[in-house]
């Protein structure tokens, strides 16, 4: 149902958890809208629950028994008198059946229609739609392939390497590179098996594998009636396992002409499906400057804050106003990119163990502030990170007037920040932004694979070992200062080891 008459929205249920639930609650509060959180058994004391005006339990920890059960969420919304549901990202955000059920219950779904989700949720149907809308797609097939001989024929035409891709894939899963004809049969069999098991749909297609590309995406807003605007691009080429870890806005790789072209293609994409609300059109940029449609994410994305910082907009407010039927609150001609923003996803994971997720209780959390710094967090000191969900704890977003200034500020903030209790990737970010290809902006999606060596990763040590090292650093520093420095040897530094270690380390880096 497309929203054409004004809908009353003064209470919203957030069908999500973690940092995105907190971000949504904050945005809604600023609009004077009451908020309802939902939570599983392990999230009883989660930050989003503490922030919301009301909170409703929805079942056991596994998401399939709580955050993914649409009926429980809709029942909670009706019971609380909420008029609308915001799904955030992940969980039910791109589930057309949920969207339909929300609207059938007389509630507003703050997001696109189920129809848009259906077209874009399936990579093959999205490719077909884009071809007819004049948006360039990666060379390859528009139909599912089951026969290895046929797949080889297509690969011969487009040239190796090719990528076998699950039509229903997502989150970087369901993809396999094929470098030579003899690899095709087994690769096809394995990708189909994996896709069937993971997505309940084993449709696979073949597309050209673009070597050393960049991931560029464009934020769009649609009014649901055929008009859309863009809010410029983001670059998200720093990825591990095809998943993003650092994003920036603008992209250091676009000329003004290319930016205009890619943003126009994104608007065409959104308008072709009369898109409603906030969405992202993802492209792959080849080294020769040609770009191709990858997919459209029909939801608010993790990395939306870099756009908010640079373009000076509030995408959550924009989504709510579209859902109310008021149309798009921004005019294309008023929008500009101002300055530069970087987002660092803070994951409970160990870069030294191939980014494996880690768990634990957050013992110390002190992410530095200062001008141009935004923290979107879903955790607090004392919170036990549950194993059941995505290991992203928070996002650190840093803005500066230029890319160099944003990088200098990021370095300062990352060095000052302290997180103990779980193994995390803050040191990875510090490492990444000082790599030559990151500094000059030439990095590609191969950045981590090409430059990161887990076997020599010292900060990947377990927390206890790291603490011991920090304490040793403090004692060394105290000893150094004791020999002619101004430290008072009568006062052992151990009580302040944490602060002193930070000082000592900052001085040396
Ligand atoms: P998902 O839906 O799983 O996120 P995408 O199609 O958006 O999958 O691709 C995720 C990432 O995989 C891209 O950002 C890029 O790094 C890589 N990728 C996808 N398609 C190609 C391709 N044809 N050539 C090279 N890399 C690709």
Short mmCIF file of C-alpha atoms and ligand atoms in Angstrom, two decimals, residues 123 138 163 165 169-175 207-215 236-237 239 242-244 282-284 294-295 297 445-446, ligand 1:
data_model
loop_
_atom_site.label_atom_id
_atom_site.label_comp_id
_atom_site.label_asym_id
_atom_site.label_seq_id
_atom_site.Cartn_x
_atom_site.Cartn_y
_atom_site.Cartn_z
CA UNK A 123 19.70 -10.25 -7.82
CA UNK A 138 27.97 -6.31 -14.73
CA UNK A 163 31.90 -14.88 -10.33
CA UNK A 165 26.60 -15.57 -7.51
CA UNK A 169 22.61 -14.01 -1.66
CA UNK A 170 23.45 -11.27 0.78
CA UNK A 171 25.94 -10.25 3.44
CA UNK A 172 28.82 -11.22 1.18
CA UNK A 173 27.72 -14.89 1.17
CA UNK A 174 26.96 -17.11 -1.81
CA UNK A 175 29.77 -16.00 -4.15
CA UNK A 207 28.87 -12.49 -13.98
CA UNK A 208 32.23 -11.03 -14.90
CA UNK A 209 34.58 -10.84 -11.93
CA UNK A 210 35.95 -7.31 -11.96
CA UNK A 211 39.54 -7.41 -10.72
CA UNK A 212 40.65 -4.74 -8.22
CA UNK A 213 37.38 -2.78 -8.27
CA UNK A 214 36.01 -0.17 -5.91
CA UNK A 215 32.67 -0.41 -4.15
CA UNK A 236 33.04 1.11 0.96
CA UNK A 237 36.00 -0.73 -0.55
CA UNK A 239 36.02 -5.13 3.22
CA UNK A 242 33.02 -9.13 1.19
CA UNK A 243 31.73 -7.17 4.20
CA UNK A 244 32.48 -3.52 4.82
CA UNK A 282 25.42 -0.21 -5.02
CA UNK A 283 27.85 -0.10 -7.92
CA UNK A 284 31.16 -1.66 -8.71
CA UNK A 294 25.52 -4.51 -8.21
CA UNK A 295 22.34 -4.41 -6.17
CA UNK A 297 19.61 -2.33 -0.56
CA UNK A 445 38.16 -4.17 -2.44
CA UNK A 446 41.38 -6.25 -2.33
P1 LIG B 1 25.93 -8.98 -1.07
O1 LIG B 1 24.50 -8.90 -1.47
O2 LIG B 1 26.29 -10.30 -0.49
O3 LIG B 1 26.41 -7.81 -0.27
P2 LIG B 1 27.09 -7.77 -3.47
O4 LIG B 1 26.66 -8.15 -4.82
O5 LIG B 1 26.61 -6.46 -2.94
O6 LIG B 1 26.74 -8.95 -2.45
O7 LIG B 1 28.69 -7.78 -3.40
C1 LIG B 1 29.41 -7.62 -2.20
C2 LIG B 1 30.88 -7.38 -2.52
O8 LIG B 1 31.41 -8.46 -3.30
C3 LIG B 1 31.14 -6.13 -3.37
O9 LIG B 1 31.24 -4.97 -2.60
C4 LIG B 1 32.47 -6.51 -4.02
O10 LIG B 1 33.52 -6.34 -3.11
C5 LIG B 1 32.31 -7.99 -4.28
N1 LIG B 1 31.76 -8.25 -5.64
C6 LIG B 1 30.47 -8.46 -5.97
N2 LIG B 1 30.31 -8.63 -7.30
C7 LIG B 1 31.54 -8.51 -7.84
C8 LIG B 1 32.07 -8.60 -9.18
N3 LIG B 1 31.29 -8.86 -10.24
N4 LIG B 1 33.40 -8.44 -9.35
C9 LIG B 1 34.23 -8.20 -8.30
N5 LIG B 1 33.80 -8.12 -7.02
C10 LIG B 1 32.48 -8.28 -6.79
#
